[in-house]
mmCIF file of C-alpha atoms in Angstrom:
data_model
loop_
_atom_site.group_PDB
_atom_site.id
_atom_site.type_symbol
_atom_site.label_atom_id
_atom_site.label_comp_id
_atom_site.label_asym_id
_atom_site.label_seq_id
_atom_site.Cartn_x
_atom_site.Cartn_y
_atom_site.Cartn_z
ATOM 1 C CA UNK A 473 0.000 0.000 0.000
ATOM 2 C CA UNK A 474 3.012 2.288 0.778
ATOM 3 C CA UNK A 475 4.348 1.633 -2.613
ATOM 4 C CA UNK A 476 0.959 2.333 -3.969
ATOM 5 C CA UNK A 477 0.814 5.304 -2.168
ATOM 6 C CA UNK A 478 4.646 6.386 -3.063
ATOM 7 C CA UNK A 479 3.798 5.654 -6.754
ATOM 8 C CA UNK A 480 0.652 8.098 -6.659
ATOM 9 C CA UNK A 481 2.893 10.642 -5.301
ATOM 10 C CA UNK A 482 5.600 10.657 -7.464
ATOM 11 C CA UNK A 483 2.543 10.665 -10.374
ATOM 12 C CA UNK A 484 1.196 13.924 -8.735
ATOM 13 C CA UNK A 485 4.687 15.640 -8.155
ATOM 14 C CA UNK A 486 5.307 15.258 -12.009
ATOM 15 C CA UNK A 487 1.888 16.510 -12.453
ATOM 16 C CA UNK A 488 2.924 19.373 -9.937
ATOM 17 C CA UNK A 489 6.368 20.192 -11.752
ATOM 18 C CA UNK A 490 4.347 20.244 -15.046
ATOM 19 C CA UNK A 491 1.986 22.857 -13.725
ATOM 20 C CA UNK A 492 5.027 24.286 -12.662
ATOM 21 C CA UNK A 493 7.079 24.612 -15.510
ATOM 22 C CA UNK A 494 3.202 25.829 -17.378
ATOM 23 C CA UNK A 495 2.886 28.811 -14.905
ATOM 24 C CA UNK A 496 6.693 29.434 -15.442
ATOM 25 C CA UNK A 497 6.731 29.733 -19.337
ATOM 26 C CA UNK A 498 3.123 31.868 -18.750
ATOM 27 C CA UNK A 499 4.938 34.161 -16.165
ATOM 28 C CA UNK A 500 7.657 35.011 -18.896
ATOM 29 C CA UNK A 501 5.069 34.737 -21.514
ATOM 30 C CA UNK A 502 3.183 37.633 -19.834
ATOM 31 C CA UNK A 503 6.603 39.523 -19.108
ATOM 32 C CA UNK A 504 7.408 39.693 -22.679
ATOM 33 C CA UNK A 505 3.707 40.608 -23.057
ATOM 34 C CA UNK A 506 4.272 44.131 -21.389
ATOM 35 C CA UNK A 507 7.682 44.221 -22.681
ATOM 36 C CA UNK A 508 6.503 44.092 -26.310
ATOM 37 C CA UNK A 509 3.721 46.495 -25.858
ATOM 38 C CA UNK A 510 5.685 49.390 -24.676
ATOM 39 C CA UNK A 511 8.525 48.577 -27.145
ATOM 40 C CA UNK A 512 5.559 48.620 -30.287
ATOM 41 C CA UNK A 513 3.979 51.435 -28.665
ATOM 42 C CA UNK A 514 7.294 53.708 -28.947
ATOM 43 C CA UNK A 515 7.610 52.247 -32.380
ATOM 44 C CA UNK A 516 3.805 53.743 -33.348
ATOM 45 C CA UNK A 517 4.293 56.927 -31.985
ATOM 46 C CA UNK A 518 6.923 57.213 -33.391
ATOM 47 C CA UNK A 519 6.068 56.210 -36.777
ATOM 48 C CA UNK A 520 3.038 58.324 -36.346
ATOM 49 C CA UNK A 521 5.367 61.331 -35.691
ATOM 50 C CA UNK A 522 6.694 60.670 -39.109
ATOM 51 C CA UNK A 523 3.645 60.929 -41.050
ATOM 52 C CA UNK A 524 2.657 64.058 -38.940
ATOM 53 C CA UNK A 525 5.426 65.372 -39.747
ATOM 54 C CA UNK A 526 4.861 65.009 -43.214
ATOM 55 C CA UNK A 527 1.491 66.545 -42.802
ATOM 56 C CA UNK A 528 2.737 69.376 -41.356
ATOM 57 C CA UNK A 529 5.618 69.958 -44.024
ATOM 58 C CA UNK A 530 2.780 69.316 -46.552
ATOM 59 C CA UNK A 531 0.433 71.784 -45.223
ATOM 60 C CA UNK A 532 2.887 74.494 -44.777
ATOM 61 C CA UNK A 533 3.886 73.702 -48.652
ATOM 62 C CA UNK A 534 0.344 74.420 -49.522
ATOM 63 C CA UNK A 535 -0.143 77.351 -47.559
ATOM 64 C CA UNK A 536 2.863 78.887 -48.857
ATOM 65 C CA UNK A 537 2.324 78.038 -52.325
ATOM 66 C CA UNK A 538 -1.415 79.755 -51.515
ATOM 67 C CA UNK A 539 0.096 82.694 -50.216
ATOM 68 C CA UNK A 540 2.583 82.747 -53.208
ATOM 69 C CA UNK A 541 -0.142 82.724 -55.659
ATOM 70 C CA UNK A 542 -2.113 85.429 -53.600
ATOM 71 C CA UNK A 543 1.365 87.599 -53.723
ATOM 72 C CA UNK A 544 1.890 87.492 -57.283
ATOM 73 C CA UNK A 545 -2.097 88.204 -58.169
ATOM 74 C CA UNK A 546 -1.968 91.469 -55.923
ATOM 75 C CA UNK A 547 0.872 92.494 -57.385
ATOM 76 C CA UNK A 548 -0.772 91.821 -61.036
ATOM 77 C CA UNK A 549 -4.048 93.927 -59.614
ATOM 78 C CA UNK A 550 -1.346 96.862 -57.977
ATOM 79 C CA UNK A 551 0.138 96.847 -61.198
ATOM 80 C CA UNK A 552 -2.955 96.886 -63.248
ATOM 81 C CA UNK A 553 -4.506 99.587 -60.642
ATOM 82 C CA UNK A 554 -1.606 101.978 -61.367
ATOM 83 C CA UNK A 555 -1.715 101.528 -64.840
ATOM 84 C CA UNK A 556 -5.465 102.670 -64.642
ATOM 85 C CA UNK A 557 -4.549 105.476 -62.505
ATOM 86 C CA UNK A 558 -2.311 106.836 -65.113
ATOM 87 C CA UNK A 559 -4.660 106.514 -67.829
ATOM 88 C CA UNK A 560 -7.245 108.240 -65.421
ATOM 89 C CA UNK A 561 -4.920 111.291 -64.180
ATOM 90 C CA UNK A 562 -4.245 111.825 -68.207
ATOM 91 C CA UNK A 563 -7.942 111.824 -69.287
ATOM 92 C CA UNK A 564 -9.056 114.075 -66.463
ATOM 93 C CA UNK A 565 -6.796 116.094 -67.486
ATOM 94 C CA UNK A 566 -7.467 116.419 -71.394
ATOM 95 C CA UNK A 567 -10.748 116.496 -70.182
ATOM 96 C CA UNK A 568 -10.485 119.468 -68.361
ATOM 97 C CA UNK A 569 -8.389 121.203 -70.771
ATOM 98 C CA UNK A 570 -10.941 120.798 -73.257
ATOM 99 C CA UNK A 571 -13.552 121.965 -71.317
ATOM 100 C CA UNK A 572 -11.551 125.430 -70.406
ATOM 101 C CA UNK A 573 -10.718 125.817 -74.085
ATOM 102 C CA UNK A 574 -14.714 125.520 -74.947
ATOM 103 C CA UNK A 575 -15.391 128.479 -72.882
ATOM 104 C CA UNK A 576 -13.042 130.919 -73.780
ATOM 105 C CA UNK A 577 -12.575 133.647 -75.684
ATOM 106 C CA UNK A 578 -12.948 133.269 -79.798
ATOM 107 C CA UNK A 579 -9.802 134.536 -80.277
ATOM 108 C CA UNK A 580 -7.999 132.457 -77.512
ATOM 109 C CA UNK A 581 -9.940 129.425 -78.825
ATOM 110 C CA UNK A 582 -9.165 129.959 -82.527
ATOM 111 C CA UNK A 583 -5.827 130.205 -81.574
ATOM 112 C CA UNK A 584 -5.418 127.271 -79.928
ATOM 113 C CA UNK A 585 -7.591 124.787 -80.967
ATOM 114 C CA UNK A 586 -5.683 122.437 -83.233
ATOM 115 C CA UNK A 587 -2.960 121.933 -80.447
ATOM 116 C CA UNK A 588 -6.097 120.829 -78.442
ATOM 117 C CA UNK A 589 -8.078 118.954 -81.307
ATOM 118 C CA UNK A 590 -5.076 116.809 -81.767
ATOM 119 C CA UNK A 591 -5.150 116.649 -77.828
ATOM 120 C CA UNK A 592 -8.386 115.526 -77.413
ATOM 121 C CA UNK A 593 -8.383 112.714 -79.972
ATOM 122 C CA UNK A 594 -6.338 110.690 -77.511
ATOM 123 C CA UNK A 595 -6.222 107.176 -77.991
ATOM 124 C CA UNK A 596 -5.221 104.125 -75.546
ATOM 125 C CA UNK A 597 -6.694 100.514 -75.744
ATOM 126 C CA UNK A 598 -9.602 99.856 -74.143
ATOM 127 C CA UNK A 599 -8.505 98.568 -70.063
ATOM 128 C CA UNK A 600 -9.352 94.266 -70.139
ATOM 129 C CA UNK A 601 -9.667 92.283 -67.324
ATOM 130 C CA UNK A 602 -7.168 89.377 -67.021
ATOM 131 C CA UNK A 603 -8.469 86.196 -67.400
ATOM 132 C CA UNK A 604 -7.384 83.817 -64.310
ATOM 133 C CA UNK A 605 -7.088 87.051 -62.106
ATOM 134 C CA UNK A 606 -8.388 85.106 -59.130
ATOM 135 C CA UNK A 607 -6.919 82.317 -56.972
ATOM 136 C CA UNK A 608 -7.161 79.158 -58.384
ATOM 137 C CA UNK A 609 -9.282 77.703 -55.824
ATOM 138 C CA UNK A 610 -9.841 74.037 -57.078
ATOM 139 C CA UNK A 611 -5.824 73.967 -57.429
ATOM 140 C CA UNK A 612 -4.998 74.135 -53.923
ATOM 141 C CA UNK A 613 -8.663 72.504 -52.687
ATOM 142 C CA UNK A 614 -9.394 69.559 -55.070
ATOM 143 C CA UNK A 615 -9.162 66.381 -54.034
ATOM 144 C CA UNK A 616 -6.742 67.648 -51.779
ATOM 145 C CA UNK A 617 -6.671 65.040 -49.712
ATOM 146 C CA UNK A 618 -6.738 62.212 -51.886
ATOM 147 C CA UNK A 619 -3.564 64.016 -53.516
ATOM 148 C CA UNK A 620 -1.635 64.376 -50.068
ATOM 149 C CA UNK A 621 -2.132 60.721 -49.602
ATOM 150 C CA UNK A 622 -1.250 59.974 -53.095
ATOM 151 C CA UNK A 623 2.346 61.754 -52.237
ATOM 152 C CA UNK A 624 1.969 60.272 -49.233
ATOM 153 C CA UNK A 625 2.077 56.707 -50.442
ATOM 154 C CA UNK A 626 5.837 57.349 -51.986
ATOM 155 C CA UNK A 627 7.137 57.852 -48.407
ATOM 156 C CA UNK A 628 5.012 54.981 -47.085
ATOM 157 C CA UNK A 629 6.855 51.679 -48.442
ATOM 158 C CA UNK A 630 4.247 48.729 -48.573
ATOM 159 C CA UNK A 631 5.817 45.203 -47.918
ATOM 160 C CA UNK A 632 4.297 42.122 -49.363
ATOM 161 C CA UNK A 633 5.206 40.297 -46.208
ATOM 162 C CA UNK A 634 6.170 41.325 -43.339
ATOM 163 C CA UNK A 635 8.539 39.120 -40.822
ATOM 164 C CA UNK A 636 6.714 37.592 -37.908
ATOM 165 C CA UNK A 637 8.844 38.068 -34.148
ATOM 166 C CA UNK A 638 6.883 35.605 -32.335
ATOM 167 C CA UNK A 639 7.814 32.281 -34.707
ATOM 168 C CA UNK A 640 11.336 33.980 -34.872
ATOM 169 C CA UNK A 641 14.304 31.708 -32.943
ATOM 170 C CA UNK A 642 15.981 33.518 -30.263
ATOM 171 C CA UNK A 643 19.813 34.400 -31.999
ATOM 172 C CA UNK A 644 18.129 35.816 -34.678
ATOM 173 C CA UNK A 645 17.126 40.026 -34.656
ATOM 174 C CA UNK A 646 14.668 41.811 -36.438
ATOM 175 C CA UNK A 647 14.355 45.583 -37.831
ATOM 176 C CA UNK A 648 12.393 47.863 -36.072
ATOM 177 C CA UNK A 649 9.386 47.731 -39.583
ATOM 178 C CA UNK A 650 9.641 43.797 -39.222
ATOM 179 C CA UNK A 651 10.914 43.593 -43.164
ATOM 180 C CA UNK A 652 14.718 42.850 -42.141
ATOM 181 C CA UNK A 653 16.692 40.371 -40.019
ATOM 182 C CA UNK A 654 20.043 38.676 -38.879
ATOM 183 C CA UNK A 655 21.024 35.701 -37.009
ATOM 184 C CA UNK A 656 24.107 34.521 -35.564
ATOM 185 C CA UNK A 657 23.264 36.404 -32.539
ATOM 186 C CA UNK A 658 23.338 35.521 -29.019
ATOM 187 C CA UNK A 659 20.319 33.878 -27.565
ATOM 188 C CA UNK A 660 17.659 36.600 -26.333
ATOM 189 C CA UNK A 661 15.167 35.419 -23.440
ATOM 190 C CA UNK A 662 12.312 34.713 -25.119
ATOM 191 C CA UNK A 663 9.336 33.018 -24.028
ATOM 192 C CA UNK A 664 8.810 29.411 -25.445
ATOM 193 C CA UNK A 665 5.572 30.586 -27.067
ATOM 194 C CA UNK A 666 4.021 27.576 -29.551
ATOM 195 C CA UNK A 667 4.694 29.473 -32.493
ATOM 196 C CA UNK A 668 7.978 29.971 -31.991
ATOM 197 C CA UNK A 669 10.866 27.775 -33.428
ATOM 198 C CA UNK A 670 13.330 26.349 -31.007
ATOM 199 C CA UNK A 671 15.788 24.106 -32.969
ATOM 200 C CA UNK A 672 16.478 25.351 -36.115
ATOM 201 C CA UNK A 673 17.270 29.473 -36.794
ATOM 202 C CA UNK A 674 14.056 30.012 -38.476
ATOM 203 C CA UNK A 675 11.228 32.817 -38.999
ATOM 204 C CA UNK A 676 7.838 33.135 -41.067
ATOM 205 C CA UNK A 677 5.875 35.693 -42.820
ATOM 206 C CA UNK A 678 2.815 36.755 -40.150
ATOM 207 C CA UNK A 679 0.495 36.262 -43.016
ATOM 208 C CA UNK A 680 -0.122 32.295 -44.505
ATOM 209 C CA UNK A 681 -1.784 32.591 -47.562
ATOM 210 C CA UNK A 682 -4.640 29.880 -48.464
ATOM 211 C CA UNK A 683 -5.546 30.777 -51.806
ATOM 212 C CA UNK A 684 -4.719 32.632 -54.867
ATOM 213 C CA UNK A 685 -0.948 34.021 -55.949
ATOM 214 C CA UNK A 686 1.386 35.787 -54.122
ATOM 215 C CA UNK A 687 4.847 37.277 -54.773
ATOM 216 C CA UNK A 688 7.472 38.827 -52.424
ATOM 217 C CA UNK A 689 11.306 39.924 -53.150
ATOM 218 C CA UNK A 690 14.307 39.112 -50.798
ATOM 219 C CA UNK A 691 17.353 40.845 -51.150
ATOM 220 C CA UNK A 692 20.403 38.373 -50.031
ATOM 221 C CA UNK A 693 23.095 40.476 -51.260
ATOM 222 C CA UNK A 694 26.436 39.057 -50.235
ATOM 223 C CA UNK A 695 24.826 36.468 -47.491
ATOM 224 C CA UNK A 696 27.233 33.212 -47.324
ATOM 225 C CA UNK A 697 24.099 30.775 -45.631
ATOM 226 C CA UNK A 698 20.615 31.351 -46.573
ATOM 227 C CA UNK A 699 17.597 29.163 -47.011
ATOM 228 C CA UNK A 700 14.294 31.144 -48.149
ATOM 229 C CA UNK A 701 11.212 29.974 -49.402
ATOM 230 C CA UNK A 702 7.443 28.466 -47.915
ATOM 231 C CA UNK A 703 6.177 26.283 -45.628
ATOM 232 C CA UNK A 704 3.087 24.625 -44.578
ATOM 233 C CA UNK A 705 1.470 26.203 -40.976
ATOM 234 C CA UNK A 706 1.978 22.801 -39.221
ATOM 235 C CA UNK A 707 5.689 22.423 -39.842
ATOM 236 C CA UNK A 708 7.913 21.157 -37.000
ATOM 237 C CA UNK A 709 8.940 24.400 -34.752
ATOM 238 C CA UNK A 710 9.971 22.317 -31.774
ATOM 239 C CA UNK A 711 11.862 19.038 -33.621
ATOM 240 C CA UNK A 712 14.477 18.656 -36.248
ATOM 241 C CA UNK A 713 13.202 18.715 -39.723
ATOM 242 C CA UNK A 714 14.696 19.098 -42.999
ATOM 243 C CA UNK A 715 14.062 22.197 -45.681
ATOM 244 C CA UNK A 716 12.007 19.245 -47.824
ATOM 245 C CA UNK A 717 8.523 19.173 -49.269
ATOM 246 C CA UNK A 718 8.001 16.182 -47.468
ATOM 247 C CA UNK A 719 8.412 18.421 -44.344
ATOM 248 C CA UNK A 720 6.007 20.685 -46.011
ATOM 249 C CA UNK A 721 9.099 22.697 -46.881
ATOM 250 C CA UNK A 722 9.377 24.226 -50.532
ATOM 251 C CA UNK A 723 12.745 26.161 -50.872
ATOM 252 C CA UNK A 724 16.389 27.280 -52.451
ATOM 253 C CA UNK A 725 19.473 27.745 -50.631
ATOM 254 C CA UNK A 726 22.817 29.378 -50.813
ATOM 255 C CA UNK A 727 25.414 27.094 -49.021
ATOM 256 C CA UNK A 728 29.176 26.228 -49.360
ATOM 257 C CA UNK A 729 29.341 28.857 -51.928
ATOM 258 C CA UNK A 730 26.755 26.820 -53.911
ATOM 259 C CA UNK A 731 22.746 26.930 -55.147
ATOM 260 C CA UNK A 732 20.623 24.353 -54.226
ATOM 261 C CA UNK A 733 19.465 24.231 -57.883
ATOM 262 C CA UNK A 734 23.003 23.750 -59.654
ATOM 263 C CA UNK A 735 25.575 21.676 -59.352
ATOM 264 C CA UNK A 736 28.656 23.617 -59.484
ATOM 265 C CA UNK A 737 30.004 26.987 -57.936
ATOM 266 C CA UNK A 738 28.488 29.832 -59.581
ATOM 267 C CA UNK A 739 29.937 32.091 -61.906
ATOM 268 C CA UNK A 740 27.503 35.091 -61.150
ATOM 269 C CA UNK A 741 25.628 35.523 -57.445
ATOM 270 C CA UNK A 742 22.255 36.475 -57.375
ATOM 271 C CA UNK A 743 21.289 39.586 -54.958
ATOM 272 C CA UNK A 744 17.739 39.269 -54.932
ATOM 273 C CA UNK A 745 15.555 36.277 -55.585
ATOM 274 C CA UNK A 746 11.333 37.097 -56.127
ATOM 275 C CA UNK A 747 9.163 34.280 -54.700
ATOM 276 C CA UNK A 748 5.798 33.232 -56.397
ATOM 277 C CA UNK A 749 2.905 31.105 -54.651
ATOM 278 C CA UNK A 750 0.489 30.114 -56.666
ATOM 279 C CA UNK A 751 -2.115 28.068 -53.814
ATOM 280 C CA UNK A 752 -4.704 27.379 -56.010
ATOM 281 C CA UNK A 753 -2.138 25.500 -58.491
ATOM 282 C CA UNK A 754 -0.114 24.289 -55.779
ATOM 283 C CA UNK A 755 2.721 26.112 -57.133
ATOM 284 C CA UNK A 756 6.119 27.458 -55.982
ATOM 285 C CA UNK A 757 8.290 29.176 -58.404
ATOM 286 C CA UNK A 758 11.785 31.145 -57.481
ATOM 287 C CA UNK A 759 12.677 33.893 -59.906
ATOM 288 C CA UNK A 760 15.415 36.229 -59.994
ATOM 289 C CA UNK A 761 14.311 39.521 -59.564
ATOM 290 C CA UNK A 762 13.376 41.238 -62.605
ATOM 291 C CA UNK A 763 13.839 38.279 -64.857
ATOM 292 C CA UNK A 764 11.159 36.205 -66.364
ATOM 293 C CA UNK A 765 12.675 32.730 -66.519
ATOM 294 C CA UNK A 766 12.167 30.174 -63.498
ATOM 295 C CA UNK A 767 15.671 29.083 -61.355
ATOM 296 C CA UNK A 768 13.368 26.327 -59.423
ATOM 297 C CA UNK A 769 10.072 25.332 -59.348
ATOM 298 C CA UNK A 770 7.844 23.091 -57.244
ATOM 299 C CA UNK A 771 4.065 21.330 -57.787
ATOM 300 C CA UNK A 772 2.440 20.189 -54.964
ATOM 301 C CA UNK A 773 -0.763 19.884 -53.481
ATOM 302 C CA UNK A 774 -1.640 22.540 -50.591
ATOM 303 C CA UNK A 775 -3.947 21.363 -47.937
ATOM 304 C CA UNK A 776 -3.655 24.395 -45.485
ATOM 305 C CA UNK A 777 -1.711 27.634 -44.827
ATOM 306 C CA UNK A 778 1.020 28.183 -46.671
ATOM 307 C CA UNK A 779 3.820 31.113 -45.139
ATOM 308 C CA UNK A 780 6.992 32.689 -46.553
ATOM 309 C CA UNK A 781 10.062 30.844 -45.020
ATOM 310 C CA UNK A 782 13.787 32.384 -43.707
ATOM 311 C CA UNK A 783 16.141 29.660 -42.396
ATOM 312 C CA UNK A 784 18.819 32.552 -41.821
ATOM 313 C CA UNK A 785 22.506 32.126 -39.776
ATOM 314 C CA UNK A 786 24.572 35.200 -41.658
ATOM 315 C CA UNK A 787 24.969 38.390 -39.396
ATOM 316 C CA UNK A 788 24.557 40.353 -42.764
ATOM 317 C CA UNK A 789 20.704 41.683 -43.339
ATOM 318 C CA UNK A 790 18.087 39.703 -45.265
ATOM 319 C CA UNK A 791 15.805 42.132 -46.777
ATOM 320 C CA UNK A 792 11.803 41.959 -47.468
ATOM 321 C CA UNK A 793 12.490 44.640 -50.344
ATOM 322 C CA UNK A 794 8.606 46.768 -50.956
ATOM 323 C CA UNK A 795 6.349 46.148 -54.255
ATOM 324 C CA UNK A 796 5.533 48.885 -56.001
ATOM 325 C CA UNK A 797 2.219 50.349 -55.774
ATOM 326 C CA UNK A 798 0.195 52.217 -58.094
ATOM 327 C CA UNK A 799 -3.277 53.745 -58.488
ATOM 328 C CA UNK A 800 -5.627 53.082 -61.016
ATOM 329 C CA UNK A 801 -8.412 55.638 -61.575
ATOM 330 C CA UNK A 802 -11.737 54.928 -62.870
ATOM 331 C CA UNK A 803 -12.334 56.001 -66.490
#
């Protein structure tokens, strides 16, 4: 009965030490919890600071172009003013002269009334008001807003994916925007979250895509060890597992000065590769940027979420580089 009894014990003090070591990853868990919310809320006032500074530079453009505008039409108007002033002072006066010379004398009149004849035929063109004399209103008002954001947009970068912290092992260090990161680093203290991956130095997009096609650029540059591609949502974070699709791992790599795609050492090195997934075809395709023609390709068959993929080691930065965006209007 002892033994019975010692058995249950030793059954409830590994049940105790697993409650233990649950409340103990949940205590760091909600450490890091506070830690990343006043480290992301820095980073949004701060990028918030950016775009109102922006919005103040941009108003006070506006304004001042406004006022420019306003400058240069008064002066027009002064100008124009003084020029009908002139004509004014010289017709009053002609005016007047004629009317002194139509009551005087015969004599004095006969005298001098060719001089004044010839006087009063005065000529000038006929005064004509400028066309576009006023402020152009709907050049500082319309759509104004839609424009500032429109400018707005070029100092606004969008990235196609953007690198997820929490799935990210602990020696490897993100940018501030999420879009860059390095590994070789010492180990941070990071909680042991289920997302996160423990064994190998690996990081996913945030977003998993489970349909249509998707495309995102990396920029390598002179990495020595890189690994970049997709995987499945349910691959191994916590075990060993190879970069394979049978690990629901679709990839290239750069290792021992070599692609994963050739055979020998490369003549030229590739600085930025573009990824394609196509989900509906079950499609991965590796590009290099700008060029048309496939380095790799993989067909598959995708049963659930499928996320961009960084198996990254090199101290030097891999880069999520941004699409281009443009507006279309309505015709």
């Amino acid at each position: 009965m002892r033994e019975e009894l010692k058995s249950s014990q030793a059954a409830l003090q590994a049940l105790l030490d697993t409650f233990e070591d649950f409340k103990s990853t949940y205590e760091d868990i909600a450490k890091h919890v506070k830690s990343q919310a006043q480290q992301t809320e820095a980073q949004i006032k701060e990028q918030f600071e950016k775009l109102h500074q922006f919005l103040r530079e941009e108003e006070e453009a506006r304004i001042t172009a406004l006022r420019e505008e306003e400058e240069e039409k008064t002066k027009r108007m002064k100008e124009k003013i003084t020029e009908a002033d002139k004509e004014c002072s010289i017709l009053d006066q002609l005016i007047q002269e004629t009317e002194d010379m139509m009551e005087a004398e015969n004599e004095c009149f006969f005298q001098n009334y060719q001089d004044i004849s010839e006087r009063a035929h005065y000529t000038t063109a006929s005064p004509q008001l400028d066309s576009e004399a006023l402020i152009d209103v709907t050049k500082h008002l319309g759509n104004l807003t839609y424009r500032v954001w429109e400018k707005m947009k070029d100092i606004c970068p969008y990235f196609p994916v953007i690198l997820d912290p929490n799935t990210a092992r602990e020696t490897m260090r993100l940018s501030e925007d999420l879009v860059s990161l390095s590994g070789g680093h010492p180990s941070q203290d990071l909680p042991d979250n289920p997302e996160r991956f423990r064994i190998h130095p690996v990081i996913l997009g945030s977003e998993g895509f489970d349909s249509g096609t998707h495309s995102w650029v990396v920029e390598v540059k002179e990495s020595t060890t890189w690994i970049i591609g997709v995987a499945k949502e349910s691959v191994k974070r916590k075990e060993t597992c190879k970069a394979a699709p049978a690990e629901g791992i679709w990839t290239i790599s750069f290792r021992n000065n070599k692609y994963s795609w050739t055979h020998g050492k490369p003549t030229t090195k590739y600085q930025t590769f573009r990824i394609q997934l196509n989900w509906d075809a079950g499609e991965v395709k590796f590009f290099k940027d700008g060029c048309s023609w496939v380095l790799h390709s993989y067909k598959d068959r995708f049963t659930e979420k499928i996320y961009p993929f960084f198996h990254y080691t090199d101290d030097k930065p891999l880069k999520i580089l941004p699409a281009k965006v443009t507006v279309q209007h309505p015709e």
